[in-house]
Amino acid sequence: MARHYETTVIINGMLEEKQINDAVERVVETITKHGGTISETDHWGRKRLAYPIGKKNNGYYVRFEYDASGEIVAPLARFCRIDDDILRELTLVLTERDMQKREETETRIAEAEAAAESAEQDTDDSGDSDIGDQGVDDE
């Protein structure tokens, strides 16, 4: 039975862009080789690590969402341990409840952004009126 997984990988942040893209492609190949279907790849970019990993202070974070059987977890973890460019990986099973919470959060964020945008437009429209000079007599 296929489950929905999320894997976050930290790649050595000192690598060049091409090397990082090659490492990401190797992870994608490993997932698809073991029967996984990737639904989303999210590049978070370079970030400072909370603590050094292998004397490295920066990492490039990439998050993958995919559907696969449970047999994929061990080979993917083994691949990430063997690959020298990958500092860490974490694989989670996403349940229906997790997916619902994520959708609710995304909906709330979209509503808040829309409200902020409409409030910004309202202040832009009302700021042009020149009411301050009414009722003042010129003597």
mmCIF file of N, CA and C in Angstrom:
data_model
loop_
_atom_site.group_PDB
_atom_site.id
_atom_site.type_symbol
_atom_site.label_atom_id
_atom_site.label_comp_id
_atom_site.label_asym_id
_atom_site.label_seq_id
_atom_site.Cartn_x
_atom_site.Cartn_y
_atom_site.Cartn_z
ATOM 1 N N MET A 1 0.842 -1.179 0.000
ATOM 2 C CA MET A 1 0.000 0.000 0.000
ATOM 3 C C MET A 1 0.889 1.246 0.000
ATOM 4 N N ALA A 2 0.584 2.175 -0.865
ATOM 5 C CA ALA A 2 1.380 3.402 -0.969
ATOM 6 C C ALA A 2 0.986 4.376 0.136
ATOM 7 N N ARG A 3 1.996 4.985 0.708
ATOM 8 C CA ARG A 3 1.795 6.005 1.727
ATOM 9 C C ARG A 3 2.397 7.306 1.227
ATOM 10 N N HIS A 4 2.020 8.382 1.879
ATOM 11 C CA HIS A 4 2.538 9.697 1.508
ATOM 12 C C HIS A 4 3.686 10.043 2.458
ATOM 13 N N TYR A 5 4.860 10.292 1.898
ATOM 14 C CA TYR A 5 6.057 10.570 2.690
ATOM 15 C C TYR A 5 6.564 11.981 2.433
ATOM 16 N N GLU A 6 7.312 12.479 3.412
ATOM 17 C CA GLU A 6 8.024 13.744 3.280
ATOM 18 C C GLU A 6 9.453 13.491 3.746
ATOM 19 N N THR A 7 10.414 13.786 2.883
ATOM 20 C CA THR A 7 11.818 13.637 3.230
ATOM 21 C C THR A 7 12.494 14.985 3.091
ATOM 22 N N THR A 8 13.177 15.406 4.139
ATOM 23 C CA THR A 8 13.972 16.630 4.100
ATOM 24 C C THR A 8 15.434 16.224 4.126
ATOM 25 N N VAL A 9 16.192 16.792 3.193
ATOM 26 C CA VAL A 9 17.602 16.459 3.041
ATOM 27 C C VAL A 9 18.420 17.728 3.240
ATOM 28 N N ILE A 10 19.510 17.627 3.991
ATOM 29 C CA ILE A 10 20.453 18.738 4.134
ATOM 30 C C ILE A 10 21.704 18.367 3.350
ATOM 31 N N ILE A 11 21.988 19.170 2.340
ATOM 32 C CA ILE A 11 23.150 18.960 1.478
ATOM 33 C C ILE A 11 24.245 19.925 1.927
ATOM 34 N N ASN A 12 25.486 19.527 1.769
ATOM 35 C CA ASN A 12 26.626 20.375 2.124
ATOM 36 C C ASN A 12 26.478 21.745 1.468
ATOM 37 N N GLY A 13 26.377 22.790 2.269
ATOM 38 C CA GLY A 13 26.153 24.137 1.761
ATOM 39 C C GLY A 13 27.364 24.767 1.105
ATOM 40 N N MET A 14 28.534 24.158 1.239
ATOM 41 C CA MET A 14 29.749 24.698 0.634
ATOM 42 C C MET A 14 29.904 24.273 -0.827
ATOM 43 N N LEU A 15 29.028 23.403 -1.305
ATOM 44 C CA LEU A 15 29.102 22.943 -2.692
ATOM 45 C C LEU A 15 28.617 24.025 -3.643
ATOM 46 N N GLU A 16 29.049 23.916 -4.896
ATOM 47 C CA GLU A 16 28.572 24.825 -5.932
ATOM 48 C C GLU A 16 27.159 24.425 -6.337
ATOM 49 N N GLU A 17 26.483 25.332 -7.017
ATOM 50 C CA GLU A 17 25.084 25.118 -7.408
ATOM 51 C C GLU A 17 24.913 23.843 -8.241
ATOM 52 N N LYS A 18 25.826 23.594 -9.165
ATOM 53 C CA LYS A 18 25.729 22.407 -10.019
ATOM 54 C C LYS A 18 25.848 21.132 -9.187
ATOM 55 N N GLN A 19 26.759 21.120 -8.224
ATOM 56 C CA GLN A 19 26.936 19.946 -7.376
ATOM 57 C C GLN A 19 25.701 19.711 -6.504
ATOM 58 N N ILE A 20 25.097 20.794 -6.029
ATOM 59 C CA ILE A 20 23.872 20.672 -5.232
ATOM 60 C C ILE A 20 22.756 20.095 -6.090
ATOM 61 N N ASN A 21 22.608 20.612 -7.320
ATOM 62 C CA ASN A 21 21.571 20.096 -8.221
ATOM 63 C C ASN A 21 21.811 18.630 -8.554
ATOM 64 N N ASP A 22 23.076 18.227 -8.697
ATOM 65 C CA ASP A 22 23.389 16.817 -8.942
ATOM 66 C C ASP A 22 22.984 15.955 -7.749
ATOM 67 N N ALA A 23 23.234 16.436 -6.532
ATOM 68 C CA ALA A 23 22.854 15.689 -5.329
ATOM 69 C C ALA A 23 21.335 15.552 -5.237
ATOM 70 N N VAL A 24 20.614 16.639 -5.557
ATOM 71 C CA VAL A 24 19.144 16.592 -5.554
ATOM 72 C C VAL A 24 18.666 15.577 -6.587
ATOM 73 N N GLU A 25 19.280 15.582 -7.760
ATOM 74 C CA GLU A 25 18.889 14.642 -8.818
ATOM 75 C C GLU A 25 19.152 13.199 -8.386
ATOM 76 N N ARG A 26 20.231 12.958 -7.657
ATOM 77 C CA ARG A 26 20.518 11.601 -7.171
ATOM 78 C C ARG A 26 19.449 11.138 -6.178
ATOM 79 N N VAL A 27 18.977 12.038 -5.327
ATOM 80 C CA VAL A 27 17.912 11.686 -4.382
ATOM 81 C C VAL A 27 16.629 11.372 -5.151
ATOM 82 N N VAL A 28 16.311 12.207 -6.145
ATOM 83 C CA VAL A 28 15.111 11.977 -6.964
ATOM 84 C C VAL A 28 15.202 10.620 -7.657
ATOM 85 N N GLU A 29 16.364 10.302 -8.219
ATOM 86 C CA GLU A 29 16.551 9.008 -8.888
ATOM 87 C C GLU A 29 16.360 7.852 -7.915
ATOM 88 N N THR A 30 16.868 8.000 -6.699
ATOM 89 C CA THR A 30 16.730 6.938 -5.699
ATOM 90 C C THR A 30 15.267 6.723 -5.340
ATOM 91 N N ILE A 31 14.529 7.808 -5.177
ATOM 92 C CA ILE A 31 13.106 7.690 -4.838
ATOM 93 C C ILE A 31 12.345 7.019 -5.971
ATOM 94 N N THR A 32 12.560 7.465 -7.200
ATOM 95 C CA THR A 32 11.818 6.900 -8.338
ATOM 96 C C THR A 32 12.261 5.469 -8.638
ATOM 97 N N LYS A 33 13.543 5.158 -8.411
ATOM 98 C CA LYS A 33 14.041 3.802 -8.656
ATOM 99 C C LYS A 33 13.362 2.787 -7.740
ATOM 100 N N HIS A 34 12.988 3.221 -6.547
ATOM 101 C CA HIS A 34 12.334 2.322 -5.593
ATOM 102 C C HIS A 34 10.810 2.451 -5.622
ATOM 103 N N GLY A 35 10.267 2.967 -6.719
ATOM 104 C CA GLY A 35 8.820 2.987 -6.916
ATOM 105 C C GLY A 35 8.101 4.196 -6.377
ATOM 106 N N GLY A 36 8.816 5.225 -5.993
ATOM 107 C CA GLY A 36 8.178 6.431 -5.470
ATOM 108 C C GLY A 36 7.757 7.375 -6.583
ATOM 109 N N THR A 37 6.682 8.114 -6.335
ATOM 110 C CA THR A 37 6.196 9.126 -7.268
ATOM 111 C C THR A 37 6.257 10.469 -6.559
ATOM 112 N N ILE A 38 7.151 11.339 -7.010
ATOM 113 C CA ILE A 38 7.361 12.627 -6.351
ATOM 114 C C ILE A 38 6.248 13.589 -6.745
ATOM 115 N N SER A 39 5.605 14.178 -5.736
ATOM 116 C CA SER A 39 4.532 15.137 -5.997
ATOM 117 C C SER A 39 4.997 16.573 -5.804
ATOM 118 N N GLU A 40 6.036 16.789 -4.994
ATOM 119 C CA GLU A 40 6.491 18.152 -4.730
ATOM 120 C C GLU A 40 7.960 18.136 -4.313
ATOM 121 N N THR A 41 8.720 19.091 -4.853
ATOM 122 C CA THR A 41 10.104 19.314 -4.442
ATOM 123 C C THR A 41 10.219 20.777 -4.065
ATOM 124 N N ASP A 42 10.650 21.034 -2.847
ATOM 125 C CA ASP A 42 10.701 22.400 -2.330
ATOM 126 C C ASP A 42 12.129 22.719 -1.894
ATOM 127 N N HIS A 43 12.775 23.649 -2.603
ATOM 128 C CA HIS A 43 14.139 24.065 -2.266
ATOM 129 C C HIS A 43 14.061 25.198 -1.248
ATOM 130 N N TRP A 44 14.522 24.947 -0.035
ATOM 131 C CA TRP A 44 14.529 25.975 1.002
ATOM 132 C C TRP A 44 15.780 26.831 0.920
ATOM 133 N N GLY A 45 16.811 26.338 0.266
ATOM 134 C CA GLY A 45 18.028 27.110 0.062
ATOM 135 C C GLY A 45 19.067 26.915 1.155
ATOM 136 N N ARG A 46 20.092 27.752 1.086
ATOM 137 C CA ARG A 46 21.200 27.679 2.047
ATOM 138 C C ARG A 46 20.790 28.309 3.378
ATOM 139 N N LYS A 47 21.126 27.610 4.447
ATOM 140 C CA LYS A 47 20.839 28.111 5.788
ATOM 141 C C LYS A 47 21.989 27.722 6.709
ATOM 142 N N ARG A 48 22.172 28.530 7.727
ATOM 143 C CA ARG A 48 23.180 28.222 8.742
ATOM 144 C C ARG A 48 22.627 27.106 9.630
ATOM 145 N N LEU A 49 23.457 26.110 9.901
ATOM 146 C CA LEU A 49 23.048 24.991 10.737
ATOM 147 C C LEU A 49 23.049 25.407 12.206
ATOM 148 N N ALA A 50 22.183 24.812 12.992
ATOM 149 C CA ALA A 50 22.116 25.115 14.421
ATOM 150 C C ALA A 50 23.390 24.659 15.131
ATOM 151 N N TYR A 51 23.997 23.604 14.635
ATOM 152 C CA TYR A 51 25.263 23.107 15.174
ATOM 153 C C TYR A 51 26.039 22.492 14.010
ATOM 154 N N PRO A 52 27.359 22.480 14.087
ATOM 155 C CA PRO A 52 28.148 21.930 12.976
ATOM 156 C C PRO A 52 27.875 20.442 12.773
ATOM 157 N N ILE A 53 27.812 20.048 11.519
ATOM 158 C CA ILE A 53 27.683 18.639 11.151
ATOM 159 C C ILE A 53 28.912 18.318 10.308
ATOM 160 N N GLY A 54 29.778 17.485 10.819
ATOM 161 C CA GLY A 54 30.993 17.145 10.087
ATOM 162 C C GLY A 54 31.846 18.366 9.782
ATOM 163 N N LYS A 55 31.967 19.275 10.731
ATOM 164 C CA LYS A 55 32.742 20.520 10.617
ATOM 165 C C LYS A 55 32.189 21.464 9.551
ATOM 166 N N LYS A 56 30.925 21.303 9.221
ATOM 167 C CA LYS A 56 30.273 22.186 8.251
ATOM 168 C C LYS A 56 29.197 22.993 8.976
ATOM 169 N N ASN A 57 29.165 24.298 8.697
ATOM 170 C CA ASN A 57 28.237 25.192 9.392
ATOM 171 C C ASN A 57 27.035 25.592 8.557
ATOM 172 N N ASN A 58 27.063 25.334 7.244
ATOM 173 C CA ASN A 58 25.966 25.714 6.353
ATOM 174 C C ASN A 58 25.452 24.494 5.612
ATOM 175 N N GLY A 59 24.149 24.503 5.350
ATOM 176 C CA GLY A 59 23.544 23.416 4.602
ATOM 177 C C GLY A 59 22.518 23.945 3.624
ATOM 178 N N TYR A 60 22.273 23.180 2.577
ATOM 179 C CA TYR A 60 21.258 23.514 1.582
ATOM 180 C C TYR A 60 20.108 22.540 1.810
ATOM 181 N N TYR A 61 18.941 23.070 2.167
ATOM 182 C CA TYR A 61 17.791 22.247 2.535
ATOM 183 C C TYR A 61 16.881 22.017 1.331
ATOM 184 N N VAL A 62 16.457 20.763 1.149
ATOM 185 C CA VAL A 62 15.501 20.404 0.102
ATOM 186 C C VAL A 62 14.482 19.459 0.720
ATOM 187 N N ARG A 63 13.201 19.720 0.430
ATOM 188 C CA ARG A 63 12.113 18.879 0.949
ATOM 189 C C ARG A 63 11.414 18.202 -0.219
ATOM 190 N N PHE A 64 11.216 16.897 -0.106
ATOM 191 C CA PHE A 64 10.534 16.113 -1.128
ATOM 192 C C PHE A 64 9.254 15.547 -0.536
ATOM 193 N N GLU A 65 8.158 15.604 -1.291
ATOM 194 C CA GLU A 65 6.924 14.893 -0.938
ATOM 195 C C GLU A 65 6.689 13.868 -2.021
ATOM 196 N N TYR A 66 6.357 12.648 -1.604
ATOM 197 C CA TYR A 66 6.176 11.590 -2.588
ATOM 198 C C TYR A 66 5.296 10.483 -2.024
ATOM 199 N N ASP A 67 4.744 9.689 -2.934
ATOM 200 C CA ASP A 67 3.967 8.510 -2.583
ATOM 201 C C ASP A 67 4.822 7.289 -2.886
ATOM 202 N N ALA A 68 4.885 6.363 -1.934
ATOM 203 C CA ALA A 68 5.682 5.156 -2.118
ATOM 204 C C ALA A 68 5.268 4.117 -1.089
ATOM 205 N N SER A 69 5.752 2.896 -1.305
ATOM 206 C CA SER A 69 5.510 1.850 -0.315
ATOM 207 C C SER A 69 6.520 2.020 0.819
ATOM 208 N N GLY A 70 6.291 1.333 1.906
ATOM 209 C CA GLY A 70 7.162 1.449 3.068
ATOM 210 C C GLY A 70 8.563 0.914 2.838
ATOM 211 N N GLU A 71 8.740 0.157 1.769
ATOM 212 C CA GLU A 71 10.041 -0.429 1.472
ATOM 213 C C GLU A 71 11.067 0.613 1.029
ATOM 214 N N ILE A 72 10.636 1.827 0.744
ATOM 215 C CA ILE A 72 11.552 2.850 0.242
ATOM 216 C C ILE A 72 12.390 3.490 1.344
ATOM 217 N N VAL A 73 11.921 3.460 2.566
ATOM 218 C CA VAL A 73 12.556 4.219 3.646
ATOM 219 C C VAL A 73 13.990 3.753 3.901
ATOM 220 N N ALA A 74 14.214 2.469 4.047
ATOM 221 C CA ALA A 74 15.560 1.959 4.348
ATOM 222 C C ALA A 74 16.550 2.223 3.210
ATOM 223 N N PRO A 75 16.216 1.923 1.947
ATOM 224 C CA PRO A 75 17.181 2.211 0.874
ATOM 225 C C PRO A 75 17.488 3.699 0.727
ATOM 226 N N LEU A 76 16.492 4.550 0.933
ATOM 227 C CA LEU A 76 16.722 5.990 0.828
ATOM 228 C C LEU A 76 17.635 6.471 1.960
ATOM 229 N N ALA A 77 17.394 6.002 3.172
ATOM 230 C CA ALA A 77 18.244 6.379 4.306
ATOM 231 C C ALA A 77 19.671 5.873 4.095
ATOM 232 N N ARG A 78 19.810 4.660 3.585
ATOM 233 C CA ARG A 78 21.132 4.093 3.322
ATOM 234 C C ARG A 78 21.862 4.912 2.256
ATOM 235 N N PHE A 79 21.143 5.281 1.187
ATOM 236 C CA PHE A 79 21.743 6.100 0.129
ATOM 237 C C PHE A 79 22.234 7.433 0.689
ATOM 238 N N CYS A 80 21.423 8.067 1.524
ATOM 239 C CA CYS A 80 21.791 9.375 2.076
ATOM 240 C C CYS A 80 22.982 9.274 3.025
ATOM 241 N N ARG A 81 23.106 8.165 3.750
ATOM 242 C CA ARG A 81 24.261 7.976 4.630
ATOM 243 C C ARG A 81 25.544 7.773 3.824
ATOM 244 N N ILE A 82 25.433 7.085 2.698
ATOM 245 C CA ILE A 82 26.602 6.779 1.874
ATOM 246 C C ILE A 82 27.063 7.995 1.081
ATOM 247 N N ASP A 83 26.130 8.812 0.595
ATOM 248 C CA ASP A 83 26.463 9.971 -0.242
ATOM 249 C C ASP A 83 27.179 11.026 0.602
ATOM 250 N N ASP A 84 28.398 11.380 0.208
ATOM 251 C CA ASP A 84 29.207 12.333 0.977
ATOM 252 C C ASP A 84 28.664 13.754 0.931
ATOM 253 N N ASP A 85 27.887 14.101 -0.088
ATOM 254 C CA ASP A 85 27.354 15.458 -0.214
ATOM 255 C C ASP A 85 26.156 15.702 0.699
ATOM 256 N N ILE A 86 25.518 14.640 1.177
ATOM 257 C CA ILE A 86 24.323 14.764 2.013
ATOM 258 C C ILE A 86 24.732 14.660 3.480
ATOM 259 N N LEU A 87 24.413 15.708 4.241
ATOM 260 C CA LEU A 87 24.784 15.744 5.655
ATOM 261 C C LEU A 87 23.771 15.010 6.527
ATOM 262 N N ARG A 88 22.471 15.208 6.257
ATOM 263 C CA ARG A 88 21.405 14.597 7.056
ATOM 264 C C ARG A 88 20.166 14.394 6.193
ATOM 265 N N GLU A 89 19.322 13.457 6.634
ATOM 266 C CA GLU A 89 18.009 13.272 6.013
ATOM 267 C C GLU A 89 17.019 12.882 7.090
ATOM 268 N N LEU A 90 15.775 13.256 6.861
ATOM 269 C CA LEU A 90 14.697 12.890 7.775
ATOM 270 C C LEU A 90 13.480 12.552 6.937
ATOM 271 N N THR A 91 12.941 11.356 7.131
ATOM 272 C CA THR A 91 11.763 10.919 6.395
ATOM 273 C C THR A 91 10.608 10.749 7.366
ATOM 274 N N LEU A 92 9.472 11.342 7.022
ATOM 275 C CA LEU A 92 8.262 11.264 7.837
ATOM 276 C C LEU A 92 7.118 10.712 7.005
ATOM 277 N N VAL A 93 6.223 9.976 7.658
ATOM 278 C CA VAL A 93 4.987 9.550 7.015
ATOM 279 C C VAL A 93 3.957 10.640 7.270
ATOM 280 N N LEU A 94 3.333 11.132 6.206
ATOM 281 C CA LEU A 94 2.297 12.155 6.348
ATOM 282 C C LEU A 94 0.938 11.473 6.389
ATOM 283 N N THR A 95 0.207 11.677 7.477
ATOM 284 C CA THR A 95 -1.119 11.091 7.621
ATOM 285 C C THR A 95 -2.160 12.034 7.030
ATOM 286 N N GLU A 96 -3.381 11.564 6.950
ATOM 287 C CA GLU A 96 -4.481 12.412 6.467
ATOM 288 C C GLU A 96 -4.643 13.634 7.366
ATOM 289 N N ARG A 97 -4.467 13.422 8.659
ATOM 290 C CA ARG A 97 -4.594 14.535 9.613
ATOM 291 C C ARG A 97 -3.526 15.608 9.346
ATOM 292 N N ASP A 98 -2.296 15.161 9.069
ATOM 293 C CA ASP A 98 -1.227 16.106 8.739
ATOM 294 C C ASP A 98 -1.575 16.903 7.488
ATOM 295 N N MET A 99 -2.111 16.213 6.494
ATOM 296 C CA MET A 99 -2.461 16.879 5.237
ATOM 297 C C MET A 99 -3.588 17.889 5.452
ATOM 298 N N GLN A 100 -4.585 17.535 6.289
ATOM 299 C CA GLN A 100 -5.674 18.462 6.584
ATOM 300 C C GLN A 100 -5.156 19.694 7.317
ATOM 301 N N LYS A 101 -4.271 19.496 8.289
ATOM 302 C CA LYS A 101 -3.700 20.633 9.014
ATOM 303 C C LYS A 101 -2.928 21.543 8.072
ATOM 304 N N ARG A 102 -2.171 20.955 7.152
ATOM 305 C CA ARG A 102 -1.404 21.751 6.202
ATOM 306 C C ARG A 102 -2.339 22.568 5.308
ATOM 307 N N GLU A 103 -3.417 21.942 4.824
ATOM 308 C CA GLU A 103 -4.375 22.662 3.980
ATOM 309 C C GLU A 103 -5.039 23.798 4.752
ATOM 310 N N GLU A 104 -5.410 23.548 6.011
ATOM 311 C CA GLU A 104 -6.018 24.596 6.834
ATOM 312 C C GLU A 104 -5.048 25.753 7.047
ATOM 313 N N THR A 105 -3.798 25.433 7.306
ATOM 314 C CA THR A 105 -2.787 26.474 7.503
ATOM 315 C C THR A 105 -2.591 27.283 6.230
ATOM 316 N N GLU A 106 -2.509 26.599 5.085
ATOM 317 C CA GLU A 106 -2.339 27.307 3.814
ATOM 318 C C GLU A 106 -3.539 28.198 3.524
ATOM 319 N N THR A 107 -4.749 27.735 3.873
ATOM 320 C CA THR A 107 -5.953 28.536 3.671
ATOM 321 C C THR A 107 -5.912 29.778 4.548
ATOM 322 N N ARG A 108 -5.526 29.602 5.827
ATOM 323 C CA ARG A 108 -5.435 30.755 6.732
ATOM 324 C C ARG A 108 -4.385 31.756 6.265
ATOM 325 N N ILE A 109 -3.274 31.268 5.778
ATOM 326 C CA ILE A 109 -2.222 32.163 5.276
ATOM 327 C C ILE A 109 -2.720 32.937 4.067
ATOM 328 N N ALA A 110 -3.402 32.249 3.145
ATOM 329 C CA ALA A 110 -3.926 32.921 1.953
ATOM 330 C C ALA A 110 -4.959 33.974 2.333
ATOM 331 N N GLU A 111 -5.834 33.654 3.302
ATOM 332 C CA GLU A 111 -6.835 34.626 3.752
ATOM 333 C C GLU A 111 -6.173 35.833 4.408
ATOM 334 N N ALA A 112 -5.151 35.600 5.222
ATOM 335 C CA ALA A 112 -4.452 36.702 5.884
ATOM 336 C C ALA A 112 -3.741 37.587 4.868
ATOM 337 N N GLU A 113 -3.133 36.974 3.854
ATOM 338 C CA GLU A 113 -2.468 37.758 2.812
ATOM 339 C C GLU A 113 -3.475 38.582 2.029
ATOM 340 N N ALA A 114 -4.634 37.987 1.721
ATOM 341 C CA ALA A 114 -5.673 38.719 0.989
ATOM 342 C C ALA A 114 -6.199 39.878 1.827
ATOM 343 N N ALA A 115 -6.403 39.653 3.125
ATOM 344 C CA ALA A 115 -6.889 40.720 4.002
ATOM 345 C C ALA A 115 -5.858 41.838 4.112
ATOM 346 N N ALA A 116 -4.596 41.483 4.222
ATOM 347 C CA ALA A 116 -3.544 42.499 4.307
ATOM 348 C C ALA A 116 -3.449 43.293 3.012
ATOM 349 N N GLU A 117 -3.610 42.611 1.895
ATOM 350 C CA GLU A 117 -3.553 43.289 0.599
ATOM 351 C C GLU A 117 -4.724 44.244 0.421
ATOM 352 N N SER A 118 -5.934 43.819 0.823
ATOM 353 C CA SER A 118 -7.094 44.706 0.687
ATOM 354 C C SER A 118 -6.987 45.881 1.663
ATOM 355 N N ALA A 119 -6.444 45.648 2.854
ATOM 356 C CA ALA A 119 -6.256 46.744 3.811
ATOM 357 C C ALA A 119 -5.230 47.743 3.281
ATOM 358 N N GLU A 120 -4.214 47.244 2.617
ATOM 359 C CA GLU A 120 -3.199 48.119 2.028
ATOM 360 C C GLU A 120 -3.801 48.963 0.906
ATOM 361 N N GLN A 121 -4.669 48.353 0.102
ATOM 362 C CA GLN A 121 -5.324 49.097 -0.977
ATOM 363 C C GLN A 121 -6.269 50.148 -0.405
ATOM 364 N N ASP A 122 -6.959 49.826 0.695
ATOM 365 C CA ASP A 122 -7.867 50.788 1.324
ATOM 366 C C ASP A 122 -7.101 51.999 1.841
ATOM 367 N N THR A 123 -5.959 51.797 2.453
ATOM 368 C CA THR A 123 -5.182 52.931 2.957
ATOM 369 C C THR A 123 -4.586 53.737 1.814
ATOM 370 N N ASP A 124 -4.245 53.098 0.717
ATOM 371 C CA ASP A 124 -3.740 53.833 -0.443
ATOM 372 C C ASP A 124 -4.825 54.716 -1.035
ATOM 373 N N ASP A 125 -6.057 54.237 -1.102
ATOM 374 C CA ASP A 125 -7.169 54.994 -1.682
ATOM 375 C C ASP A 125 -7.579 56.155 -0.792
ATOM 376 N N SER A 126 -7.611 55.959 0.517
ATOM 377 C CA SER A 126 -8.103 57.003 1.416
ATOM 378 C C SER A 126 -7.039 58.043 1.740
ATOM 379 N N GLY A 127 -5.804 57.796 1.455
ATOM 380 C CA GLY A 127 -4.744 58.727 1.793
ATOM 381 C C GLY A 127 -4.639 59.909 0.853
ATOM 382 N N ASP A 128 -5.371 59.953 -0.257
ATOM 383 C CA ASP A 128 -5.251 61.015 -1.248
ATOM 384 C C ASP A 128 -6.154 62.204 -0.976
ATOM 385 N N SER A 129 -7.142 62.067 -0.127
ATOM 386 C CA SER A 129 -8.088 63.172 0.078
ATOM 387 C C SER A 129 -7.441 64.282 0.889
ATOM 388 N N ASP A 130 -7.860 65.508 0.620
ATOM 389 C CA ASP A 130 -7.293 66.687 1.266
ATOM 390 C C ASP A 130 -8.393 67.352 2.082
ATOM 391 N N ILE A 131 -8.677 66.800 3.254
ATOM 392 C CA ILE A 131 -9.778 67.275 4.081
ATOM 393 C C ILE A 131 -9.316 68.361 5.041
ATOM 394 N N GLY A 132 -8.057 68.465 5.309
ATOM 395 C CA GLY A 132 -7.537 69.352 6.336
ATOM 396 C C GLY A 132 -7.796 70.829 6.107
ATOM 397 N N ASP A 133 -8.077 71.316 4.908
ATOM 398 C CA ASP A 133 -8.241 72.739 4.633
ATOM 399 C C ASP A 133 -9.687 73.209 4.709
ATOM 400 N N GLN A 134 -10.635 72.351 4.976
ATOM 401 C CA GLN A 134 -12.034 72.764 5.015
ATOM 402 C C GLN A 134 -12.316 73.557 6.284
ATOM 403 N N GLY A 135 -13.070 74.629 6.146
ATOM 404 C CA GLY A 135 -13.511 75.417 7.287
ATOM 405 C C GLY A 135 -12.498 76.445 7.753
ATOM 406 N N VAL A 136 -11.431 76.626 7.066
ATOM 407 C CA VAL A 136 -10.423 77.609 7.462
ATOM 408 C C VAL A 136 -10.649 78.859 6.627
ATOM 409 N N ASP A 137 -10.804 80.017 7.296
ATOM 410 C CA ASP A 137 -11.012 81.284 6.586
ATOM 411 C C ASP A 137 -9.669 81.913 6.261
ATOM 412 N N ASP A 138 -9.564 82.394 5.045
ATOM 413 C CA ASP A 138 -8.359 83.130 4.657
ATOM 414 C C ASP A 138 -8.564 84.586 5.015
ATOM 415 N N GLU A 139 -7.750 85.132 5.842
ATOM 416 C CA GLU A 139 -7.913 86.526 6.260
ATOM 417 C C GLU A 139 -6.841 87.393 5.728
#
